[in-house]
mmCIF file of N, CA and C in Angstrom:
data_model
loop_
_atom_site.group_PDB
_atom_site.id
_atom_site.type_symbol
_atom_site.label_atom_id
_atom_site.label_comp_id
_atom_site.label_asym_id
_atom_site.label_seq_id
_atom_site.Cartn_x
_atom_site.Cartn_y
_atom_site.Cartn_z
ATOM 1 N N UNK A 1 3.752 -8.626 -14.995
ATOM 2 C CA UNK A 1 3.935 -9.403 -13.784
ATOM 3 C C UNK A 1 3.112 -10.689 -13.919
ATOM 4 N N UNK A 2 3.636 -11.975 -13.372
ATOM 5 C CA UNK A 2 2.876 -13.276 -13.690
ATOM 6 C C UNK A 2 2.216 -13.385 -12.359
ATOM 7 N N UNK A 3 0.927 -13.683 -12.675
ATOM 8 C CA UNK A 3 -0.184 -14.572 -12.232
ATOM 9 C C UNK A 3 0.141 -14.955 -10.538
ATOM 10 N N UNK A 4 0.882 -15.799 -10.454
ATOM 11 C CA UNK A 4 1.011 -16.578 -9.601
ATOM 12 C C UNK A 4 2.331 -15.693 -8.476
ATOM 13 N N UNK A 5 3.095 -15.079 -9.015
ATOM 14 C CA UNK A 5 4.240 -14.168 -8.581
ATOM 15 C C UNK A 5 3.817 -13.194 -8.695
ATOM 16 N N UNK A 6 3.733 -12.215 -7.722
ATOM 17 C CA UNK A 6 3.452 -10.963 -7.716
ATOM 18 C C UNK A 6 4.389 -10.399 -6.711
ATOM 19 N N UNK A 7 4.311 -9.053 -6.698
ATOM 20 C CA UNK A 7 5.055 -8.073 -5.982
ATOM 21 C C UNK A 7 4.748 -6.531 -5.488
ATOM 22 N N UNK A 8 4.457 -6.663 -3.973
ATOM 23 C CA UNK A 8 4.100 -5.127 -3.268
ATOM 24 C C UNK A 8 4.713 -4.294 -4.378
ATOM 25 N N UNK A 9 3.883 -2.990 -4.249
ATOM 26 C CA UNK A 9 4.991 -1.632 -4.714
ATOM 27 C C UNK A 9 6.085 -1.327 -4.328
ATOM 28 N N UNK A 10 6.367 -1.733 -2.678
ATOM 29 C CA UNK A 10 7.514 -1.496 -1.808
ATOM 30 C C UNK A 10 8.485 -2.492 -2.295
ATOM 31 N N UNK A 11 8.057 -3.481 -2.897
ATOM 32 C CA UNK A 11 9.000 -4.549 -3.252
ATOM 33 C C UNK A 11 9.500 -4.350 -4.582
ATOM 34 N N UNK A 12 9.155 -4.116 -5.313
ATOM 35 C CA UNK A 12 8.869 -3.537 -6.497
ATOM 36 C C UNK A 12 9.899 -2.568 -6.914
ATOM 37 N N UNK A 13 9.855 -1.543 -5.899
ATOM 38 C CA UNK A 13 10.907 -0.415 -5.767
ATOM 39 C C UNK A 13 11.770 -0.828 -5.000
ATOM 40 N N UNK A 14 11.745 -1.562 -4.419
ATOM 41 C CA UNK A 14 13.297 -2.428 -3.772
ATOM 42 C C UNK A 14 14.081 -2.860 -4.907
ATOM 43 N N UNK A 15 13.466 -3.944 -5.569
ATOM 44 C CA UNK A 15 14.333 -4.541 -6.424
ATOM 45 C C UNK A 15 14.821 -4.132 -7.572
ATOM 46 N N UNK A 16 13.772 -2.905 -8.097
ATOM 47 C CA UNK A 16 14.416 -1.510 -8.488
ATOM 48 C C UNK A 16 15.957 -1.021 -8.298
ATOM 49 N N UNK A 17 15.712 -0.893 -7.108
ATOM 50 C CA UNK A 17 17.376 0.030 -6.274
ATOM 51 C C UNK A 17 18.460 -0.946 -6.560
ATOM 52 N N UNK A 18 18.097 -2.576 -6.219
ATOM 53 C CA UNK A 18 18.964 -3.705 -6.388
ATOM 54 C C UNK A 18 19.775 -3.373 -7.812
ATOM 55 N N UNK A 19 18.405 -3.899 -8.664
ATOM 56 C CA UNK A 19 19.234 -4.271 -10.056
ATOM 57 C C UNK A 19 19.617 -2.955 -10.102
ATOM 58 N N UNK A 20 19.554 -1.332 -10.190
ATOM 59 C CA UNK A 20 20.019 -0.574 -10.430
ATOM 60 C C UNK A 20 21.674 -0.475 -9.865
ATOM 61 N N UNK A 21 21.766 -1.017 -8.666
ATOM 62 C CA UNK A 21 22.940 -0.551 -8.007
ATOM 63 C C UNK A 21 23.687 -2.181 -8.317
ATOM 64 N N UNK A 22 23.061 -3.284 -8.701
ATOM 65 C CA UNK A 22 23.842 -4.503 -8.765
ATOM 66 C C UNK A 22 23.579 -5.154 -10.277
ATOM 67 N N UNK A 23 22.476 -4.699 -10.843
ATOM 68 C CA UNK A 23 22.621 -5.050 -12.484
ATOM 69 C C UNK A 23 21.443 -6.087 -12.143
ATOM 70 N N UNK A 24 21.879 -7.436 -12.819
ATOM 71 C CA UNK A 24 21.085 -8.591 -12.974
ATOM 72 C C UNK A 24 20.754 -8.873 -11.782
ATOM 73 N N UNK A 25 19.469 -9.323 -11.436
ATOM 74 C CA UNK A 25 19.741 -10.224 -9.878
ATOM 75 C C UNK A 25 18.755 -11.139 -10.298
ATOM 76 N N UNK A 26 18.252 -11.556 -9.233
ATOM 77 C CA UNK A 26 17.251 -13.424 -9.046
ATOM 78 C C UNK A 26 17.163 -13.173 -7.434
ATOM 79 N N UNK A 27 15.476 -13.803 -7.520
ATOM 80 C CA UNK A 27 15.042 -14.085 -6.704
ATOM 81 C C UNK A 27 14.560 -15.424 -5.589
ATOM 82 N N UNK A 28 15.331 -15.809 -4.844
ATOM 83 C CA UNK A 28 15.286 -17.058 -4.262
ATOM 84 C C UNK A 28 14.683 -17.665 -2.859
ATOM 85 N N UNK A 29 13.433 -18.617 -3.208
ATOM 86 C CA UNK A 29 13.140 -18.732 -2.134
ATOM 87 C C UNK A 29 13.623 -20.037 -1.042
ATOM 88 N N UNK A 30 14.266 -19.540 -0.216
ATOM 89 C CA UNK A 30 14.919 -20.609 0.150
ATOM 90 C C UNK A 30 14.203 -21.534 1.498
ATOM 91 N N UNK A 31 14.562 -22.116 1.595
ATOM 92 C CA UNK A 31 13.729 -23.342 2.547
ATOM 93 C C UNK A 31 14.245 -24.056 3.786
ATOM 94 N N UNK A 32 15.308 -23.218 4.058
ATOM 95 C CA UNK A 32 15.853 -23.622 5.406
ATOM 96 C C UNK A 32 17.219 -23.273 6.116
ATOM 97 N N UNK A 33 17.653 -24.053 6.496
ATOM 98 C CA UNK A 33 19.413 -23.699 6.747
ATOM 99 C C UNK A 33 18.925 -22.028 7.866
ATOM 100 N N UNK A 34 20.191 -21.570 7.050
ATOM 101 C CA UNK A 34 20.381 -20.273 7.916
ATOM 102 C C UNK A 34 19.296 -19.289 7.739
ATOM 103 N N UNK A 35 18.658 -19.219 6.725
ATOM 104 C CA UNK A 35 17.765 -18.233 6.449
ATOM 105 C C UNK A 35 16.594 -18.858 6.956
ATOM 106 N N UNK A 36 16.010 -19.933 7.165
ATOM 107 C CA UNK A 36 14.533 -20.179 7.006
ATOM 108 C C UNK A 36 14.242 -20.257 5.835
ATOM 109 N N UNK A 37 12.566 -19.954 5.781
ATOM 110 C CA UNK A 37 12.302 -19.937 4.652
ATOM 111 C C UNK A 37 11.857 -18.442 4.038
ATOM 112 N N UNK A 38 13.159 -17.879 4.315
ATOM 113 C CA UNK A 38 13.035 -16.023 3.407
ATOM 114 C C UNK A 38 13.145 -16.524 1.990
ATOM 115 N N UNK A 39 12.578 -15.247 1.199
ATOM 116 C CA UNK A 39 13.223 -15.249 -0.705
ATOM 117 C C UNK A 39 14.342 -13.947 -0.280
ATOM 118 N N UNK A 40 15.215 -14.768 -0.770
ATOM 119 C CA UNK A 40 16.184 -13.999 -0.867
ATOM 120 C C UNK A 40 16.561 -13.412 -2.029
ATOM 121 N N UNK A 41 17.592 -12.298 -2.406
ATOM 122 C CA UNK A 41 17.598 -11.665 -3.395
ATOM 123 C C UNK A 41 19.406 -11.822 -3.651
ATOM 124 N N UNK A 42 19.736 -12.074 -5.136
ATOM 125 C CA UNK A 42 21.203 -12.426 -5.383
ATOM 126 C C UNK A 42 21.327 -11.998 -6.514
ATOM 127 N N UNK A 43 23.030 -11.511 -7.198
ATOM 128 C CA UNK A 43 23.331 -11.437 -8.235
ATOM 129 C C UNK A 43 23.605 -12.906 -9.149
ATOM 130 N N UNK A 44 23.545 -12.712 -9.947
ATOM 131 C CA UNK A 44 24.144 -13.688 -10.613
ATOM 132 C C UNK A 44 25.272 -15.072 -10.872
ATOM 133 N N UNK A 45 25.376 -16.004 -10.453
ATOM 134 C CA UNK A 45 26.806 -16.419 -9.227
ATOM 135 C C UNK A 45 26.720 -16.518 -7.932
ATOM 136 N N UNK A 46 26.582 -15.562 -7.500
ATOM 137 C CA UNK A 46 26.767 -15.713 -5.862
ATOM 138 C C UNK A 46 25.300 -16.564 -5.015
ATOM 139 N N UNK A 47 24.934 -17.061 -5.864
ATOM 140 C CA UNK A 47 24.221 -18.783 -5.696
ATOM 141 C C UNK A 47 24.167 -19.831 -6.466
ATOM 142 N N UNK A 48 24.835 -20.892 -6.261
ATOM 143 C CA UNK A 48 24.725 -21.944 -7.320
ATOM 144 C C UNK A 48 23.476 -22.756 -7.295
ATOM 145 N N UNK A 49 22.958 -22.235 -8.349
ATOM 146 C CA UNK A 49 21.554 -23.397 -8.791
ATOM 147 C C UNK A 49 21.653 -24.238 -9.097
ATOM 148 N N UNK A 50 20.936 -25.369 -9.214
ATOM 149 C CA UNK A 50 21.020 -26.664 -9.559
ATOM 150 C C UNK A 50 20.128 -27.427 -10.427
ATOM 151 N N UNK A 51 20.038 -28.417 -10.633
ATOM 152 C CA UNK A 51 18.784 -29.277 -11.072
ATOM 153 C C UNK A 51 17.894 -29.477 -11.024
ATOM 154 N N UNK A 52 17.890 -28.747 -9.595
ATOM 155 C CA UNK A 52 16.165 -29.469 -9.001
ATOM 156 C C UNK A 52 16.041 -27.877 -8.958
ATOM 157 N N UNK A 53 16.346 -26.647 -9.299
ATOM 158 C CA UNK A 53 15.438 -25.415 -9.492
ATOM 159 C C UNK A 53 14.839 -25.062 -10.420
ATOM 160 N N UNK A 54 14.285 -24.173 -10.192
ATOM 161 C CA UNK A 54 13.062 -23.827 -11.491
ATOM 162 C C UNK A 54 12.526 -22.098 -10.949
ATOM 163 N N UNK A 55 12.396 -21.464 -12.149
ATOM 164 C CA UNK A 55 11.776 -20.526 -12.065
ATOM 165 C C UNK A 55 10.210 -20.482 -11.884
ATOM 166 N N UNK A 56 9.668 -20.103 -10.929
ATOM 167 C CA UNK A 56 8.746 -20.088 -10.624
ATOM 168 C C UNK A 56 7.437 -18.720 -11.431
ATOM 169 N N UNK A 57 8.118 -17.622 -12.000
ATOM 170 C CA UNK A 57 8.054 -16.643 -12.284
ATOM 171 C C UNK A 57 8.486 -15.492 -12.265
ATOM 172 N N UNK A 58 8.365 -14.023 -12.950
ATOM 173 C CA UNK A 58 9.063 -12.982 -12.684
ATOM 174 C C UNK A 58 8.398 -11.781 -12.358
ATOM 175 N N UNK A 59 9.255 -11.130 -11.533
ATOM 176 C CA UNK A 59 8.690 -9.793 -11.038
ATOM 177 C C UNK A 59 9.475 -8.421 -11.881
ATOM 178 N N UNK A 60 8.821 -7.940 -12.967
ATOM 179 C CA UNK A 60 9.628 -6.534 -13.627
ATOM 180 C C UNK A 60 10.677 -7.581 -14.056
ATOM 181 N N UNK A 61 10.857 -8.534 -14.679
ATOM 182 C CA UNK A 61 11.670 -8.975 -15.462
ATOM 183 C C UNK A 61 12.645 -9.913 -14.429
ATOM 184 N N UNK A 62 12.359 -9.910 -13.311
ATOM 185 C CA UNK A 62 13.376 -10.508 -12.103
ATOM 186 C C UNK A 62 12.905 -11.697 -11.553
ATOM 187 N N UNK A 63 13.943 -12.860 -12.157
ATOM 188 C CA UNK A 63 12.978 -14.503 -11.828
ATOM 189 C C UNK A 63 13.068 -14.665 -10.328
ATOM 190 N N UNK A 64 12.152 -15.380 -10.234
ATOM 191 C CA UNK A 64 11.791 -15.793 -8.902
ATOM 192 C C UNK A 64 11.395 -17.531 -8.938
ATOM 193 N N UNK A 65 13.012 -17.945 -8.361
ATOM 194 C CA UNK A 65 13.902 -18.757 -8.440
ATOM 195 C C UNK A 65 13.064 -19.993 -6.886
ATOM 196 N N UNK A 66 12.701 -21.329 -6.979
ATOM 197 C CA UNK A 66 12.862 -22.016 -5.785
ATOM 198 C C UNK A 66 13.224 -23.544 -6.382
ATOM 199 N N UNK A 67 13.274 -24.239 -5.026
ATOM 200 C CA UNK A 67 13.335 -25.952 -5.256
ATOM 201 C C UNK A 67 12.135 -26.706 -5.907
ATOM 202 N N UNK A 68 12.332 -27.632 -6.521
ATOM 203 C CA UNK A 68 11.449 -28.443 -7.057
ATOM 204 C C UNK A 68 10.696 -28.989 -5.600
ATOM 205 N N UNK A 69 11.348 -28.845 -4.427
ATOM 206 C CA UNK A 69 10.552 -29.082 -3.115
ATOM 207 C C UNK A 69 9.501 -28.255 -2.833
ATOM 208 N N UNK A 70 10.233 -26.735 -2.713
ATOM 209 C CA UNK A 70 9.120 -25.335 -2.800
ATOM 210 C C UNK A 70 8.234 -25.343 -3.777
ATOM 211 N N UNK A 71 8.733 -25.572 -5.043
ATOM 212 C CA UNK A 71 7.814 -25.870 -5.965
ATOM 213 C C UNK A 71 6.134 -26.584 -5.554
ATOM 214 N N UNK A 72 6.876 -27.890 -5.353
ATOM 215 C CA UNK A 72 5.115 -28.515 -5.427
ATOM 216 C C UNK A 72 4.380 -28.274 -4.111
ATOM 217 N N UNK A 73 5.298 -27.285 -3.203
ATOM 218 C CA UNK A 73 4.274 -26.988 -2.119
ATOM 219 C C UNK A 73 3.559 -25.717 -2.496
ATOM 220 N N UNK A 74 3.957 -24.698 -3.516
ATOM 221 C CA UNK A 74 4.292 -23.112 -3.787
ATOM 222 C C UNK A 74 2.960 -22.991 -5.309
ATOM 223 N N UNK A 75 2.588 -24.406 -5.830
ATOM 224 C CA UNK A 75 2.496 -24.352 -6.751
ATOM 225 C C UNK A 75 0.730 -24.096 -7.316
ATOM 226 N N UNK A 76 -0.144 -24.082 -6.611
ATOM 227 C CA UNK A 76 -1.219 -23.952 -6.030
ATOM 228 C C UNK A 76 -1.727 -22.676 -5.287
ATOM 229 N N UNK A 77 -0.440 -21.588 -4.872
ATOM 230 C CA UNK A 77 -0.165 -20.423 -4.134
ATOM 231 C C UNK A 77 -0.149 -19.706 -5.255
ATOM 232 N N UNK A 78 -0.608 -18.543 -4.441
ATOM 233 C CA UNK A 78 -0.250 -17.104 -4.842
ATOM 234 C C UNK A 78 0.689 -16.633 -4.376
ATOM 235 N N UNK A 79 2.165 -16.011 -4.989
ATOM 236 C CA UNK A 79 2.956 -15.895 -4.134
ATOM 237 C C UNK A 79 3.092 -14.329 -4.349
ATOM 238 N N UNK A 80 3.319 -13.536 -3.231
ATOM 239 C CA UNK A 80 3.419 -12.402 -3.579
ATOM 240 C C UNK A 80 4.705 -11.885 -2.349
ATOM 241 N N UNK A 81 5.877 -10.940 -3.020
ATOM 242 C CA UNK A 81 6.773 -10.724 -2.244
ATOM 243 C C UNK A 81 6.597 -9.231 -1.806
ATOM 244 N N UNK A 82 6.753 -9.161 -0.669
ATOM 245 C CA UNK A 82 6.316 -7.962 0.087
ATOM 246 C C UNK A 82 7.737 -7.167 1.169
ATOM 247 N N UNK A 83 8.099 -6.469 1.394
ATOM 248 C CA UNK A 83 8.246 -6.349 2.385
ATOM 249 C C UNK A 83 8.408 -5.780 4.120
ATOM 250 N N UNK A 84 8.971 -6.299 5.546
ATOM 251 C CA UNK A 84 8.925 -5.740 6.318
ATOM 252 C C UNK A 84 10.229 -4.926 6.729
ATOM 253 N N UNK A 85 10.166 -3.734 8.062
ATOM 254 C CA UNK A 85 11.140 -3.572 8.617
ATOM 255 C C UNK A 85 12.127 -4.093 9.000
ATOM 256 N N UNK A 86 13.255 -3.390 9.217
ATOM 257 C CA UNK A 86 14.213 -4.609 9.849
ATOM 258 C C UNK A 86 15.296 -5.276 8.879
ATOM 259 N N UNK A 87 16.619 -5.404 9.171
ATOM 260 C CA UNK A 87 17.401 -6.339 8.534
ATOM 261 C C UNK A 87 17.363 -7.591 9.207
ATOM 262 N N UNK A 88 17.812 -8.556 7.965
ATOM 263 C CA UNK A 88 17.050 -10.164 8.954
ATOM 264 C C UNK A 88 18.405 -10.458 8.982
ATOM 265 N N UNK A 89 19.526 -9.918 8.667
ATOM 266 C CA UNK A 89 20.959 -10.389 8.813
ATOM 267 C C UNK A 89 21.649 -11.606 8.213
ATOM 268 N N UNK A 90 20.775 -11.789 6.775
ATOM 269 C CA UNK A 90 20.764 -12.761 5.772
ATOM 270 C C UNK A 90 22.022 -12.147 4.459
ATOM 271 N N UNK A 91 22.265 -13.027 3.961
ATOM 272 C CA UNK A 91 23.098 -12.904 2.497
ATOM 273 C C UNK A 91 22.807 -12.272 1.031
ATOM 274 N N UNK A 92 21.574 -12.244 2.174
ATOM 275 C CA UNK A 92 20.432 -11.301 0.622
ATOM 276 C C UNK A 92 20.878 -10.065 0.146
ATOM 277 N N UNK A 93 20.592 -9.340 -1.160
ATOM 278 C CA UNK A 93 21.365 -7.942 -1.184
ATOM 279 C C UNK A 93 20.737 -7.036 -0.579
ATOM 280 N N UNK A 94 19.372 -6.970 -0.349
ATOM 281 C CA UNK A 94 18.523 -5.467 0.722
ATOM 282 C C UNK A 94 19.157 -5.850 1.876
ATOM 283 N N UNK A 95 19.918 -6.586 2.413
ATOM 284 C CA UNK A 95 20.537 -6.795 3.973
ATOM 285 C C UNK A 95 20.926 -5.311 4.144
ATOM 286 N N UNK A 96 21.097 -4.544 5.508
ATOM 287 C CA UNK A 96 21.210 -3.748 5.540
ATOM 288 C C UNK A 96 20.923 -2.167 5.228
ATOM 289 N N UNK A 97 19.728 -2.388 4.521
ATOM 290 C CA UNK A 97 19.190 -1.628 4.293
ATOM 291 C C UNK A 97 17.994 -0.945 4.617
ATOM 292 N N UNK A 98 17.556 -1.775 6.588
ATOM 293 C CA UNK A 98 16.720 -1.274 7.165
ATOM 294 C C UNK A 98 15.316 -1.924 6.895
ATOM 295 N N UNK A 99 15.257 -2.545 5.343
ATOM 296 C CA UNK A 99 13.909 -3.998 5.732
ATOM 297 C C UNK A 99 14.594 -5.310 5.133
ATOM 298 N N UNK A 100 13.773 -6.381 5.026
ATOM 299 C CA UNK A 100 13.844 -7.721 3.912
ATOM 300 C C UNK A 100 12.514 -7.849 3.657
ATOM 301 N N UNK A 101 13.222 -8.937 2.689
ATOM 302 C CA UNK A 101 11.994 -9.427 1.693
ATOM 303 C C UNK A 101 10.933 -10.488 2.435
ATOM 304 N N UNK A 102 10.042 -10.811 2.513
ATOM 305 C CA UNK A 102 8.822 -12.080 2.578
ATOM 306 C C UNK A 102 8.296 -12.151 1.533
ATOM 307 N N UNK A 103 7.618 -13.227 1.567
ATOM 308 C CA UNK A 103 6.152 -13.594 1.026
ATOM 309 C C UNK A 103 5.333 -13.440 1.761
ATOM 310 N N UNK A 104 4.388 -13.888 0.926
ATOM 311 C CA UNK A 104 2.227 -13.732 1.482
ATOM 312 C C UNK A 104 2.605 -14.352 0.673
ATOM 313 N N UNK A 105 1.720 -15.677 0.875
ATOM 314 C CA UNK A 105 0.723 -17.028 0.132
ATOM 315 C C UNK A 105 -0.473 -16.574 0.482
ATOM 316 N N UNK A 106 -1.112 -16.913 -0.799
ATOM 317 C CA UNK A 106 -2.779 -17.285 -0.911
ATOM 318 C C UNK A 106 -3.035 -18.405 -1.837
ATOM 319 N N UNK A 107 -4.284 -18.947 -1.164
ATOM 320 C CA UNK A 107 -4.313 -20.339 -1.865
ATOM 321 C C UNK A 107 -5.254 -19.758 -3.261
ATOM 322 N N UNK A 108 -5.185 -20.128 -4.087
ATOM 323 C CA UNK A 108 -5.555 -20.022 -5.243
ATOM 324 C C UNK A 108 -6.877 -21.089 -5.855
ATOM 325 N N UNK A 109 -6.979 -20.937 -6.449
ATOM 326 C CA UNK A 109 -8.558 -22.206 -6.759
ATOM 327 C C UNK A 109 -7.788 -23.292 -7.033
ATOM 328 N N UNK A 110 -6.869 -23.810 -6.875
ATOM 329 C CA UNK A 110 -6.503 -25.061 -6.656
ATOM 330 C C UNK A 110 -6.098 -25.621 -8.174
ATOM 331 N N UNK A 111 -6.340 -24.900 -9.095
ATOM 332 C CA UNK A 111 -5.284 -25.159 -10.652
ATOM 333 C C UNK A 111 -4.033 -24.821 -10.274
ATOM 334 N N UNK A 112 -2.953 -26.057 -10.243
ATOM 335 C CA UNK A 112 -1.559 -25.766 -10.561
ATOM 336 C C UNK A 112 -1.033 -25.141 -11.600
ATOM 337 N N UNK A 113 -0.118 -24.824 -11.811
ATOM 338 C CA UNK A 113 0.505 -23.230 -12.589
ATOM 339 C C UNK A 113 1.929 -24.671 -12.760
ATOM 340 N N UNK A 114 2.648 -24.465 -13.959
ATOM 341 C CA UNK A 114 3.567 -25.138 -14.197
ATOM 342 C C UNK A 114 5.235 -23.995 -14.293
ATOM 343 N N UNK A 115 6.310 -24.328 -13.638
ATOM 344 C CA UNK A 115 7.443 -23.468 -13.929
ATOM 345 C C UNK A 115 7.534 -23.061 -15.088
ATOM 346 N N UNK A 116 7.944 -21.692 -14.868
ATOM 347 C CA UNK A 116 8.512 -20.960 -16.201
ATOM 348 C C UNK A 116 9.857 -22.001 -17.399
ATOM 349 N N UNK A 117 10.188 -22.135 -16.321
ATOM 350 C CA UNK A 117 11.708 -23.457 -16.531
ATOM 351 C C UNK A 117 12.161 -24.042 -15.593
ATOM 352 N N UNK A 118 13.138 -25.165 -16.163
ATOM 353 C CA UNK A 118 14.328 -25.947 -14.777
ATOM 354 C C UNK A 118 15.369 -26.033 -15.342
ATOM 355 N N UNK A 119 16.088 -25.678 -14.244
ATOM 356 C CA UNK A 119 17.868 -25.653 -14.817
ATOM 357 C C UNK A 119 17.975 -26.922 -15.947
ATOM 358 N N UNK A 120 17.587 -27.899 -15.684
ATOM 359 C CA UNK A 120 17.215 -29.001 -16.648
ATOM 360 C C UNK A 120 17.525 -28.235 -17.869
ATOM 361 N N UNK A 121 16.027 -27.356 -18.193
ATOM 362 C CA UNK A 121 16.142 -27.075 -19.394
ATOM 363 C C UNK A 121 17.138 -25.615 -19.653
ATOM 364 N N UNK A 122 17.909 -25.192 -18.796
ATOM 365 C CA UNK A 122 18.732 -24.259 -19.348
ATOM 366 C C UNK A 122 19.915 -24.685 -19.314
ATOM 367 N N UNK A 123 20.266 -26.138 -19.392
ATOM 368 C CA UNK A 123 21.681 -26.634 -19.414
ATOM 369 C C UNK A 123 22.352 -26.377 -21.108
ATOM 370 N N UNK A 124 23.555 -25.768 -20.749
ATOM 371 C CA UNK A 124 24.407 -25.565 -22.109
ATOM 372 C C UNK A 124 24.022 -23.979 -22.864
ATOM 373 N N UNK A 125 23.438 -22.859 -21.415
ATOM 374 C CA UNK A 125 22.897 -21.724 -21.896
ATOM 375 C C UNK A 125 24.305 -20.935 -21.484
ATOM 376 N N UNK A 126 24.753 -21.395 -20.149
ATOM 377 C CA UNK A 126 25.590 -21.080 -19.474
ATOM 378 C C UNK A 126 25.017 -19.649 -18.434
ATOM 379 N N UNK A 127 23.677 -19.396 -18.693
ATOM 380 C CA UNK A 127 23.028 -18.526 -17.691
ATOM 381 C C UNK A 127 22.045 -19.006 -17.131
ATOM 382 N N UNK A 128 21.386 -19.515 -15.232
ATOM 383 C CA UNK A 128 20.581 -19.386 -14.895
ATOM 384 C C UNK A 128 19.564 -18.633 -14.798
ATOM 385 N N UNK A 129 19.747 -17.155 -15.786
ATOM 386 C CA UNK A 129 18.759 -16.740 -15.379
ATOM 387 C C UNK A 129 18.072 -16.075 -16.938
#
């Protein structure tokens, strides 16, 4: 598990059940619109990434995907995904399954941590993840 990305046990064994029952997935933290700012959880496809994303790090092998916006606010943080009760009635795959995902930030000693990657550099892989 990296440094800067971390993950509850409860989360942990969530995303467990995911990739087990959905294969590949990615982790996304998104920054507004309909969700707020939840990390949401997706297969492969059923979000188009772009240019300005970057892996931030991985949890058990599962990237954890935001904006070059989230980025330089995220980047100084400890990010750790946890989660609560409740479906938040999001597009995410634990929807319905009685909790979702969050974060916990902690500020960190103030050394920035640089992305794992940016779509930048995975152009012509033909996989974001």
């Amino acid at each position: 598990m990296d440094t800067h990305v971390q993950a509850s046990d409860a989360a942990r064994a969530l995303l467990a059940s995911l990739r087990q029952r959905h294969g590949e997935i990615l982790v996304y933290q998104s920054h507004g619109c309909c969700e707020g700012s939840m990390p949401m959880c997706f297969a492969p496809g059923e979000m188009a990434l772009n240019s300005e994303d970057m892996i931030l790090g991985h949890i058990d092998g599962t990237p954890f995907w935001a904006s070059q916006a989230q980025f330089d606010y995220l980047r100084t943080m400890r990010i750790t995904l946890d989660l609560e009760p409740g479906n938040a009635g999001t597009f995410s795959l634990e929807d319905g399954s009685g909790q979702h995902f969050v974060v916990r930030l902690q500020l960190v000693d103030g050394t920035p941590f640089e992305p794992y990657c940016d779509m930048r550099d995975l152009r012509g892989t033909g996989s974001p993840a």
